[in-house]
Short mmCIF file of C-alpha atoms in Angstrom, two decimals:
data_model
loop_
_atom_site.label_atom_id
_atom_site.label_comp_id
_atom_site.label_asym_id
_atom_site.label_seq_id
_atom_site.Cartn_x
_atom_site.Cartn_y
_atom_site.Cartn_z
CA UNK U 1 18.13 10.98 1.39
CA UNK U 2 18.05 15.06 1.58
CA UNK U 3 15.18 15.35 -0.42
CA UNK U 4 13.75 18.21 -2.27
CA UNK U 5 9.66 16.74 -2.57
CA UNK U 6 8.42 19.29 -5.38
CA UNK U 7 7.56 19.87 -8.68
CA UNK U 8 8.18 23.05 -11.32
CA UNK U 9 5.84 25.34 -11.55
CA UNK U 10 4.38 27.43 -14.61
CA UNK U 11 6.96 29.65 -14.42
CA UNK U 12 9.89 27.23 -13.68
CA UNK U 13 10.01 27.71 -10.35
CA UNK U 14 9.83 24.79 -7.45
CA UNK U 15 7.15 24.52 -5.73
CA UNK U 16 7.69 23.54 -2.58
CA UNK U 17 6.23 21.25 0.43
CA UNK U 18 5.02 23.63 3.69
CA UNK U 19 3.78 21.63 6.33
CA UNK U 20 2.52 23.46 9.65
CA UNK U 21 1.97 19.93 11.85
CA UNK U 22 1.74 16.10 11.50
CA UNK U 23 -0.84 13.94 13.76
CA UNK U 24 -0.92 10.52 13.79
CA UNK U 25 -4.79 9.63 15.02
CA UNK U 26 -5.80 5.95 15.78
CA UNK U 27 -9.33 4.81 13.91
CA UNK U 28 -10.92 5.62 17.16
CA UNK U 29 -9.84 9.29 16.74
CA UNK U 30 -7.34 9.30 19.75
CA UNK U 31 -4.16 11.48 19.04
CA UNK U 32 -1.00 9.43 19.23
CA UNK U 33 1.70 12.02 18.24
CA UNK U 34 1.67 15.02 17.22
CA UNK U 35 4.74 17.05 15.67
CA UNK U 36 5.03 20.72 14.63
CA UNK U 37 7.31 22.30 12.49
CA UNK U 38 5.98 26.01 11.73
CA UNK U 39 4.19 27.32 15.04
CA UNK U 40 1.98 25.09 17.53
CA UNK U 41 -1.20 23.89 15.78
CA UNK U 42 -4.14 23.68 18.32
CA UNK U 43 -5.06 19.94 18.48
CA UNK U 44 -8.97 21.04 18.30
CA UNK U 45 -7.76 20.76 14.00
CA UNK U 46 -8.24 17.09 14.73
CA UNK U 47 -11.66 17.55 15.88
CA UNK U 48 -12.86 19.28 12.56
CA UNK U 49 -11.24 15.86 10.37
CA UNK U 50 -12.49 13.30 12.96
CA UNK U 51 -16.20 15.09 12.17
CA UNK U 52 -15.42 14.61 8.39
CA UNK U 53 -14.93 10.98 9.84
CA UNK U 54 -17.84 10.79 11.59
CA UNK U 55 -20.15 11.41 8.57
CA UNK U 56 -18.54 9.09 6.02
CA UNK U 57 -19.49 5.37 5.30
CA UNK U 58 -15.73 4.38 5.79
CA UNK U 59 -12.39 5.23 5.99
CA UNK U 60 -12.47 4.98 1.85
CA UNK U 61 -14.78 7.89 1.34
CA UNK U 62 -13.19 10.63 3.59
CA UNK U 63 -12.59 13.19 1.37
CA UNK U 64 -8.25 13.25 1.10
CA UNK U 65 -8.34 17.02 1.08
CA UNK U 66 -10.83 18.73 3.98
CA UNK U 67 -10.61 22.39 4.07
CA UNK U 68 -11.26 24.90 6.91
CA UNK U 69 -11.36 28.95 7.38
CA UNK U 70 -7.45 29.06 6.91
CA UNK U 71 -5.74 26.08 6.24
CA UNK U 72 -6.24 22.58 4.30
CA UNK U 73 -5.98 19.57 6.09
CA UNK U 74 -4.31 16.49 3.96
CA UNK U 75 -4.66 12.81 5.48
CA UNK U 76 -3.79 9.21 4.43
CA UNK U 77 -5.09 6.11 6.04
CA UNK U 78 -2.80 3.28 6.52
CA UNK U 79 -2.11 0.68 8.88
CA UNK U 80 -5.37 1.32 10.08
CA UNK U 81 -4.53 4.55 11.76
CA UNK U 82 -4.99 8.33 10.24
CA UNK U 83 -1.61 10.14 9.17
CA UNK U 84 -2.72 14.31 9.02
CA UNK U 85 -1.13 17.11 8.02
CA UNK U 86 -1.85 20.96 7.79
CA UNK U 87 -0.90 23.37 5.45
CA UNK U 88 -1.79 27.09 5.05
CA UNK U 89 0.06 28.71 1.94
CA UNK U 90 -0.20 26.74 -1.46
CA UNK U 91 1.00 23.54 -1.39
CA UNK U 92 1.08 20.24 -4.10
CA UNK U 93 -1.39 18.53 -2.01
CA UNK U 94 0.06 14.92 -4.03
CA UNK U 95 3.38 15.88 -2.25
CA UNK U 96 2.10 16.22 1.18
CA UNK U 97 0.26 12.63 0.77
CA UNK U 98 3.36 11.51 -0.45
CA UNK U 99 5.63 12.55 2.38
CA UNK U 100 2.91 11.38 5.02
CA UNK U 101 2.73 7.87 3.16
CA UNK U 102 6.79 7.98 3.28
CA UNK U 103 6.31 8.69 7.43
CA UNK U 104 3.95 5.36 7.75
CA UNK U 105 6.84 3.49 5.69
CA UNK U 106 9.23 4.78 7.48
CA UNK U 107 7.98 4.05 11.37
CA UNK U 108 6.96 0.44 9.39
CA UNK U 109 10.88 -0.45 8.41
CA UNK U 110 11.55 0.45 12.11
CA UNK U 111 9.29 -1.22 13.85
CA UNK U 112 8.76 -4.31 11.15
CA UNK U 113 5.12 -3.95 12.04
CA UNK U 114 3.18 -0.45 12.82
CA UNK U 115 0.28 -0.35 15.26
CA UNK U 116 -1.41 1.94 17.47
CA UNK U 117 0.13 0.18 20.71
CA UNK U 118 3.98 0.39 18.58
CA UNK U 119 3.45 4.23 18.14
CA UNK U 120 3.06 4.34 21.95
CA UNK U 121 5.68 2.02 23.04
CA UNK U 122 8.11 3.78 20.80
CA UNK U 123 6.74 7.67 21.64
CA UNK U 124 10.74 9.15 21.95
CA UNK U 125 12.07 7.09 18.35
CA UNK U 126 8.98 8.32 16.63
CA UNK U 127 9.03 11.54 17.33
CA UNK U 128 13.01 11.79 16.87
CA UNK U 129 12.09 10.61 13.40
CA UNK U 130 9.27 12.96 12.54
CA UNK U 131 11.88 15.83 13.65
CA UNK U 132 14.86 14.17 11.61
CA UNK U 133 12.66 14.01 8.12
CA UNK U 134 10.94 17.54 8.45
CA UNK U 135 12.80 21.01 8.65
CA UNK U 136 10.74 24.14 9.76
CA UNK U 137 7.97 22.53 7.39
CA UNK U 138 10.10 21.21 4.43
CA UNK U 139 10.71 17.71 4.05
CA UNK U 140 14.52 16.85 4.76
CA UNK U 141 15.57 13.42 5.17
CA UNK U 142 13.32 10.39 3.68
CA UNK U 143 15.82 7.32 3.43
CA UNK U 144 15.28 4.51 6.08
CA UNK U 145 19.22 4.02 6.15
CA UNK U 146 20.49 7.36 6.73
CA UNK U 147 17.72 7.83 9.14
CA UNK U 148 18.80 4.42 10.91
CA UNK U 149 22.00 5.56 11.16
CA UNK U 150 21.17 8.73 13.30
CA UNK U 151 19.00 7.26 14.73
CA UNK U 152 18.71 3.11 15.63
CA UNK U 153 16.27 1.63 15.50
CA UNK U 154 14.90 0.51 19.05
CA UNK U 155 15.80 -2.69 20.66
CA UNK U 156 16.47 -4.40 24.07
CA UNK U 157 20.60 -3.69 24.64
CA UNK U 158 19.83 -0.24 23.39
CA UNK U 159 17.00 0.44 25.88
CA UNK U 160 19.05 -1.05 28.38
CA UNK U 161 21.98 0.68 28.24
CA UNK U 162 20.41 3.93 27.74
CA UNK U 163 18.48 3.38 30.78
CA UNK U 164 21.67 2.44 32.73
CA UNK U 165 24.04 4.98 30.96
CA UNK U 166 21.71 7.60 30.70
CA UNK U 167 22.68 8.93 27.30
CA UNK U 168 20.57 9.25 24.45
CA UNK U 169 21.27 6.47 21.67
CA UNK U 170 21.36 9.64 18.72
CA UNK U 171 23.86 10.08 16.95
CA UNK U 172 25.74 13.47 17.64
CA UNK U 173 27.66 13.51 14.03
CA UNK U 174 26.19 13.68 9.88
CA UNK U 175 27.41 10.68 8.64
CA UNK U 176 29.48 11.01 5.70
CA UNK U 177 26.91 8.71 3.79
CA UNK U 178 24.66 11.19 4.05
CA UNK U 179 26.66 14.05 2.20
CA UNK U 180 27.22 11.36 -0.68
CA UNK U 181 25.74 11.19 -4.10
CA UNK U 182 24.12 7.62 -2.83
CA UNK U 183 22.98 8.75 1.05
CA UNK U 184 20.72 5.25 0.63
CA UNK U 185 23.13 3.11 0.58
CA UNK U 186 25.45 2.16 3.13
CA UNK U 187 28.65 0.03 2.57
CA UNK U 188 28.12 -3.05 3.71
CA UNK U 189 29.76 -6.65 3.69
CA UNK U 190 28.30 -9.92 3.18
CA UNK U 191 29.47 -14.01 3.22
CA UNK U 192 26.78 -14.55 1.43
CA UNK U 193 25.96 -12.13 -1.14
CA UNK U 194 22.34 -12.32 -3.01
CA UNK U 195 19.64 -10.07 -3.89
CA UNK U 196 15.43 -10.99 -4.18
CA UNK U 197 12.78 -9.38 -6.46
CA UNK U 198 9.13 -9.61 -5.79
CA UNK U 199 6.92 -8.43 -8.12
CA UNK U 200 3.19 -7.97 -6.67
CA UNK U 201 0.45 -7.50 -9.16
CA UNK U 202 -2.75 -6.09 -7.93
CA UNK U 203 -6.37 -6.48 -10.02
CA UNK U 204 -8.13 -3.48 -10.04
CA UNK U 205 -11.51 -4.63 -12.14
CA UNK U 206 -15.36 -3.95 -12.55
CA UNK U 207 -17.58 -6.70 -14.13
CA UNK U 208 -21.26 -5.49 -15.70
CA UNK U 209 -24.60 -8.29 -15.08
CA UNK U 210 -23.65 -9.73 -18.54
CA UNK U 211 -19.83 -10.74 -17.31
CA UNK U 212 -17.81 -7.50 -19.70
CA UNK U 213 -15.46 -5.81 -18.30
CA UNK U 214 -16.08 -2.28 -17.57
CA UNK U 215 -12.32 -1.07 -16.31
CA UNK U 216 -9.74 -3.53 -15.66
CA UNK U 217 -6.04 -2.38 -14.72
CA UNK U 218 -3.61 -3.73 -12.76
CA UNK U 219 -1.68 -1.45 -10.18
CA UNK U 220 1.92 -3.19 -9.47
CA UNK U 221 4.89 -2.99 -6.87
CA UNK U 222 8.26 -3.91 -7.28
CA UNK U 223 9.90 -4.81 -4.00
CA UNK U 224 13.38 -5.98 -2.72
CA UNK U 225 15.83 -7.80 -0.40
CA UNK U 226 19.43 -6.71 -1.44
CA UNK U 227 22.36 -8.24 0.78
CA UNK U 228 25.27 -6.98 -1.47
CA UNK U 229 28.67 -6.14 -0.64
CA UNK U 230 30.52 -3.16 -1.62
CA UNK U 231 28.70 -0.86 -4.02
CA UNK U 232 26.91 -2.71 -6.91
CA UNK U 233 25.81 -1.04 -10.02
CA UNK U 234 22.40 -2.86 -11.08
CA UNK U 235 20.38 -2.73 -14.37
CA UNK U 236 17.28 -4.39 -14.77
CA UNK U 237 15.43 -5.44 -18.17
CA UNK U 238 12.15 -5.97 -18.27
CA UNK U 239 10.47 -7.97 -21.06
CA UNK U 240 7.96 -5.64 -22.49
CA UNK U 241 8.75 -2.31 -21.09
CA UNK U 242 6.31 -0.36 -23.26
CA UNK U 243 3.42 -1.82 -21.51
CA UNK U 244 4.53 0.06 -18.46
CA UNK U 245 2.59 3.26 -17.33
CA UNK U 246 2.76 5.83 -14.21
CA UNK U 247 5.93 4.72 -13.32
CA UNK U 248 7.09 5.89 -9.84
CA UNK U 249 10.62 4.88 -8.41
CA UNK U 250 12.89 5.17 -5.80
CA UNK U 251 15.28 7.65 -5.90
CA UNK U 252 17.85 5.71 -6.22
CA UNK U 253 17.14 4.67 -10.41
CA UNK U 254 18.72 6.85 -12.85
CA UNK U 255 15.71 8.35 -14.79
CA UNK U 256 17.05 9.46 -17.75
CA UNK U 257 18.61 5.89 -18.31
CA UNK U 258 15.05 4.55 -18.48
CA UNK U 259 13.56 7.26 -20.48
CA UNK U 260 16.59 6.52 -23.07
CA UNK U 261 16.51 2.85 -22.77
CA UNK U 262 13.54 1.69 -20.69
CA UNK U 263 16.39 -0.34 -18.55
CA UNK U 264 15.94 0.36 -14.67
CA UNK U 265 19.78 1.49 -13.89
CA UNK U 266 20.58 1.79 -10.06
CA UNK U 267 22.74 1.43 -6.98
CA UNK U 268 20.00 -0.19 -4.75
CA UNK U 269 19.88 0.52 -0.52
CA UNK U 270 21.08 -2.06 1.93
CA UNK U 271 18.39 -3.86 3.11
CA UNK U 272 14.46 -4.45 1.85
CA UNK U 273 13.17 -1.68 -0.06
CA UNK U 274 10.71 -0.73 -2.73
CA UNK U 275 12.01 -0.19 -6.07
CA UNK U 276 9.17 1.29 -8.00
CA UNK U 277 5.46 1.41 -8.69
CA UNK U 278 3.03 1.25 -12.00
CA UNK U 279 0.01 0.47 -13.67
CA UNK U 280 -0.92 -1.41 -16.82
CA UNK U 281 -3.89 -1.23 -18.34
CA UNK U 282 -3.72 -3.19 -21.82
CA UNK U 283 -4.92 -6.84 -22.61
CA UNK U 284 -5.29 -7.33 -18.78
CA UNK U 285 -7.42 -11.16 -18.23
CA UNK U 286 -8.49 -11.87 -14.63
CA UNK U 287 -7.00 -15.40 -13.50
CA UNK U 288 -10.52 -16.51 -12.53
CA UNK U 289 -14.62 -15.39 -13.07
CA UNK U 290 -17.62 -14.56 -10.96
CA UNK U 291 -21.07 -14.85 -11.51
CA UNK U 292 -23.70 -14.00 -9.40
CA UNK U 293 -27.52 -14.00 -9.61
CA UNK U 294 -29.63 -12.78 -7.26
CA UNK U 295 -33.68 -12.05 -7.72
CA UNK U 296 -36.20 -10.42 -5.46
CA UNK U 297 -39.87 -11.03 -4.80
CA UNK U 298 -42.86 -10.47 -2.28
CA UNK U 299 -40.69 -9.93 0.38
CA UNK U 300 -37.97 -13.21 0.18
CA UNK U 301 -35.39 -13.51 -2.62
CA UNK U 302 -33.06 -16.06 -3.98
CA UNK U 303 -29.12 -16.05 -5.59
CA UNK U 304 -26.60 -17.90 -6.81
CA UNK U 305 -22.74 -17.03 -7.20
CA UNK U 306 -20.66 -19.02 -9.76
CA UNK U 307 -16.90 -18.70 -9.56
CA UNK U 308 -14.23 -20.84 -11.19
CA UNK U 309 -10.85 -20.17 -13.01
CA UNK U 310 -10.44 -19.02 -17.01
CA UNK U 311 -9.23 -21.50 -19.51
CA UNK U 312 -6.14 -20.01 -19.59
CA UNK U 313 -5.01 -20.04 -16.09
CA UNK U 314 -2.61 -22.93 -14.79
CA UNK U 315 -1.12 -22.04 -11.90
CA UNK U 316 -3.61 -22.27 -8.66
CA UNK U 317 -5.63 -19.57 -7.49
CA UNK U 318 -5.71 -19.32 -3.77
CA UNK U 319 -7.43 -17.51 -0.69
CA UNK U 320 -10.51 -16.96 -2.79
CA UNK U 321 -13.07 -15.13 -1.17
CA UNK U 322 -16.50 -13.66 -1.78
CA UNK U 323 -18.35 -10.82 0.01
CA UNK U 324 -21.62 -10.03 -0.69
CA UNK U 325 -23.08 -6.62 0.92
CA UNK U 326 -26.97 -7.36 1.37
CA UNK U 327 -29.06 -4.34 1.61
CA UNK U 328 -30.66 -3.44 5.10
CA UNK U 329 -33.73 -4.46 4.50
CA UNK U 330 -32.32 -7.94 4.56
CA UNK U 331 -33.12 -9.83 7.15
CA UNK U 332 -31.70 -12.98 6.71
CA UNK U 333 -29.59 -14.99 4.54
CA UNK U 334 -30.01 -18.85 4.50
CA UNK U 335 -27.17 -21.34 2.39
CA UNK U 336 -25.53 -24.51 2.56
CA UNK U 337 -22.05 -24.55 0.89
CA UNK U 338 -20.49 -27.58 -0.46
CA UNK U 339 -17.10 -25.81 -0.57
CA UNK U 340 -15.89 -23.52 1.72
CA UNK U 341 -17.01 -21.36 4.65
CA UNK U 342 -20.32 -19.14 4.75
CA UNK U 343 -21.21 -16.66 7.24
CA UNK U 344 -23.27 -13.61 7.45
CA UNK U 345 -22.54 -10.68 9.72
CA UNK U 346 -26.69 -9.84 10.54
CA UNK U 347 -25.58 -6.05 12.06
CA UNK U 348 -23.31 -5.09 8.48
CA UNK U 349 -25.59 -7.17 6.32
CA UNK U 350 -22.41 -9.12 5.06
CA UNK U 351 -22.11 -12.11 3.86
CA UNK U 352 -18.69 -14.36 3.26
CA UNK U 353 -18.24 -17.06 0.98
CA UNK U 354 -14.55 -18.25 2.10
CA UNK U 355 -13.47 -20.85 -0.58
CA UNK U 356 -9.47 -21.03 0.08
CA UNK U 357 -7.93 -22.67 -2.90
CA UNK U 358 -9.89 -22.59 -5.56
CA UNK U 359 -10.82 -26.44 -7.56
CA UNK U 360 -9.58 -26.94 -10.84
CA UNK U 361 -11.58 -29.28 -12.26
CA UNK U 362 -15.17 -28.33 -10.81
CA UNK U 363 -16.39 -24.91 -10.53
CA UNK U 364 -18.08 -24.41 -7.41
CA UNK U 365 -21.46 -22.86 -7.01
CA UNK U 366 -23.01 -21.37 -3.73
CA UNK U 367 -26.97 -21.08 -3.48
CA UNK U 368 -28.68 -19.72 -0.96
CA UNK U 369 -32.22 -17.98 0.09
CA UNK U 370 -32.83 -14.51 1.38
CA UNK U 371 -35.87 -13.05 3.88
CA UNK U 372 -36.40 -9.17 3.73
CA UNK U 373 -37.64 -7.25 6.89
CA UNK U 374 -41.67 -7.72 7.08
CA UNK U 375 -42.99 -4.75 5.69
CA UNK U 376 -39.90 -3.85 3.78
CA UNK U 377 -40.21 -3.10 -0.18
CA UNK U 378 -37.93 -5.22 -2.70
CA UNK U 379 -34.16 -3.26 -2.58
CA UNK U 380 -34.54 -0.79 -6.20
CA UNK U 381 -30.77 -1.98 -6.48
CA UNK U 382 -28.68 -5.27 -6.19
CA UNK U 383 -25.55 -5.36 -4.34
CA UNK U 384 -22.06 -5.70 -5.93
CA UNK U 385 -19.99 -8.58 -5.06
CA UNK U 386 -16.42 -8.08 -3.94
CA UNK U 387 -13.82 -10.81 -4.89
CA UNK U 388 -10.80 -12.10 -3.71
CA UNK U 389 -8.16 -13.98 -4.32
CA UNK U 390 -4.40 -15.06 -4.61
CA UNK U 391 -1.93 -16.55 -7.15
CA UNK U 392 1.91 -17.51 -6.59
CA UNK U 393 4.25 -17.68 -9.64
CA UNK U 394 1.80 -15.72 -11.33
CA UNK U 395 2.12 -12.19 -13.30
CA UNK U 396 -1.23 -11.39 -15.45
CA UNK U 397 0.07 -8.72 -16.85
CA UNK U 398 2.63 -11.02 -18.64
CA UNK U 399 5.66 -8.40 -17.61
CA UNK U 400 8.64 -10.27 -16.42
CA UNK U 401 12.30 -9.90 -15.61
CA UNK U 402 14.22 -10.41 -18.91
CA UNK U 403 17.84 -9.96 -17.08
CA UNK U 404 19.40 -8.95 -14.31
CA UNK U 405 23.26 -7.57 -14.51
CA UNK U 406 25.48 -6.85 -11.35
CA UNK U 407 28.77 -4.75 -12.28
CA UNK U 408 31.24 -3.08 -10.01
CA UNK U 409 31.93 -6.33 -7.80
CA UNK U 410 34.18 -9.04 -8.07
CA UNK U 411 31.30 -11.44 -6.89
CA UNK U 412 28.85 -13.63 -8.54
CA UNK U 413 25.50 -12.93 -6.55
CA UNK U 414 22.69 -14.89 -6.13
CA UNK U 415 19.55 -13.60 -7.71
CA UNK U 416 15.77 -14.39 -7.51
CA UNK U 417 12.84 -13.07 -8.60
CA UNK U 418 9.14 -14.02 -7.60
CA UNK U 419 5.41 -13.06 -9.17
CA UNK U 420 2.29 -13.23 -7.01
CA UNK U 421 -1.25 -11.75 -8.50
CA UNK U 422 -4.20 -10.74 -6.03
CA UNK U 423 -7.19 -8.85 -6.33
CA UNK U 424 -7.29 -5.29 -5.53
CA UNK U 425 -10.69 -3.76 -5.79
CA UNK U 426 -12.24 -6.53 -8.02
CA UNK U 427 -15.79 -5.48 -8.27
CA UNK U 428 -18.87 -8.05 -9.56
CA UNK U 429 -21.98 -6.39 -10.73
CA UNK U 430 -25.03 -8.84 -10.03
CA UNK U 431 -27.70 -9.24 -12.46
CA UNK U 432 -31.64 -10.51 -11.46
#
């Protein structure tokens, strides 16, 4: 779409997105693209973020927002490479992540997967893109389809005949579509006409020693397949609406039909696409528990992790996994599991309790003896145990799809919908 990424101001006004350049950096800090829009940027910026870098634990704690003697530099991480942007006059810095999150999304669509090696093999397409969605530092055009239509997305025949012809495979025209009220959605024409919902439910929680919950919200995405003919008009019911918070969708819902009537309203893209974001953070019950133990003493120690699934929970939990980061002064870690994998990385300190799918009947416990570094005193702090995990047909927020209605079309479409739950960043606090 021509977008207009901004928000009013105090005094009414729009404030508005001015980008000087975009990098794309690999994790090793190599540059992979680069693409300015107000002025050459000297690439020695990247130098003063890969420092930043340099000094934090992981890519999770570099600071978002790094500033410098005259201008802020703005990154996202995501599909393991770094996607940076500078700005010098005052800019929504949530607008700039935004757009840069959009580019990774974007190049992802194209590609169907995004890598370091797919940024290189596709150097001309990528930066065609980055020119196409940015003009002299505002963003322009963020829709996949109307960018696919200027500009196709690579494949074998194309290369070929570009190679042999010697003409570029860009458009020369504006496409109609693009001028529209709808420039997402392009008509299309189906045999088989059907449309697919998944609804992806992530568990954002932190457990204390005694097993409470400290925070526990669940951060969800709305996703879908649409294969429609002609141009369907959509509305979508949820069950309880209410329970819905930070909503974020894509451009294509009309908002003030949900604020009205809390029913999602839209003409949906061609194609897979994701049709909104938001949190819940009521009456929110993890599909399974953790507890672990572990206990320190004259230089060895001892734990024990518990996991198992609620009362409640039917459906089966799978790819459950448990990482436990050991402090350095831990030498080794010694266990025998009767379900699942163990290992234990001795350079990172941690250890991996791979279960898989998760037994019903039995909860399984994993024991285990641990030998600090001679000389070393007993850690002042235990570690926190990370869990993961999977379930199919499963929402635990308890929001569903009440209806689905297709108008405008003379068709009956088939329509699906599917829940999976995971863990996010489900955190376990140990107790001695």
């Amino acid at each position: 779409r021509i977008c207009g990424l901004g928000r009013r101001g105090a005094g009414g006004g729009r404030e508005e997105v001015k980008m000087q350049s975009v990098f794309i950096l690999s994790r090793d800090g190599e540059v992979l693209i680069e693409k300015h829009y107000r002025g050459l940027q000297d690439r020695g910026i990247c130098d003063l973020f890969w420092g930043e870098v340099a000094k934090a634990k992981d890519e999770g704690h570099v600071a978002p927002i790094i500033a410098s003697a005259k201008r802020y530099l703005i990154h996202v991480f995501k599909y393991n490479m770094y996607f940076l942007s500078t700005v010098q006059e005052d800019t929504p810095p949530l607008l700039v992540m935004e757009f840069l999150l959009r580019v990774a999304d974007v190049f992802e669509g194209y590609f169907e997967s995004l890598s370091e090696q797919v940024i290189k093999e596709n150097f001309v397409t990528v930066y065609q893109v980055l020119d196409e969605m940015m003009d002299n530092g505002h963003p322009f055009s963020t829709e996949p389809n109307a960018l696919k239509e200027l500009i196709p997305p690579p494949s074998f025949l194309r290369t070929v005949s570009s190679t042999v012809t010697g003409q570029s495979n860009t458009s020369n025209t504006l496409s109609n579509n693009r001028l529209s009220n709808t420039p997402w959605r392009t008509p299309a024409k189906y045999s088989n006409n059907e449309i697919y919902f998944d609804m992806v439910e992530e568990v954002n929680c932190i457990v204390d020693a005694n097993g409470m919950m400290v925070t526990c919200e669940v951060a969800g995405t709305v996703t879908s397949a649409c294969f429609l003919s002609g141009m369907p008009h959509l509305s979508l019911i949820f069950n309880y609406p209410k329970m819905l918070s930070d909503v974020s969708f894509h451009p294509c819902v009309r908002h003030n039909v949900w604020d009205q009537q809390r029913i999602i309203s839209f003409i949906p893209p061609d194609g897979n696409f994701k049709l909104m974001d938001y949190r819940i953070s009521s009456n929110i019950q993890p599909p399974m528990y953790c507890k672990p133990t572990i206990t320190f003493h004259d230089g060895v120690g001892n734990f024990s992790i518990t996991v198992g699934p609620r009362h409640s929970q039917s459906k089966p939990i799978d790819e459950v996994k448990v990482k436990i980061p050991f402090p350095k002064s831990v030498s080794s870690v010694r266990c025998t599991p009767i379900v699942g994998k163990w290992s234990f990385d001795e350079t990172t300190k941690m250890a991996t309790w791979e279960i898989g799918k998760l037994p019903m009947a039995k909860s399984p416990v994993l024991e285990g003896h641990i030998t600090l570094q001679s000389g070393k005193k007993v850690p002042e702090s235990y570690p926190t145990v990370l869990l993961e995990f999977r379930v199919n047909l499963y929402s635990v927020s308890g929001l569903k799809v009440d209806s689905l209605a297709v108008q405008n079309v003379d068709y009956k479409p088939y329509k699906g919908v599917r829940c999976i739950t995971r863990a996010g960043k489900f955190q376990v606090r140990t107790s001695s």
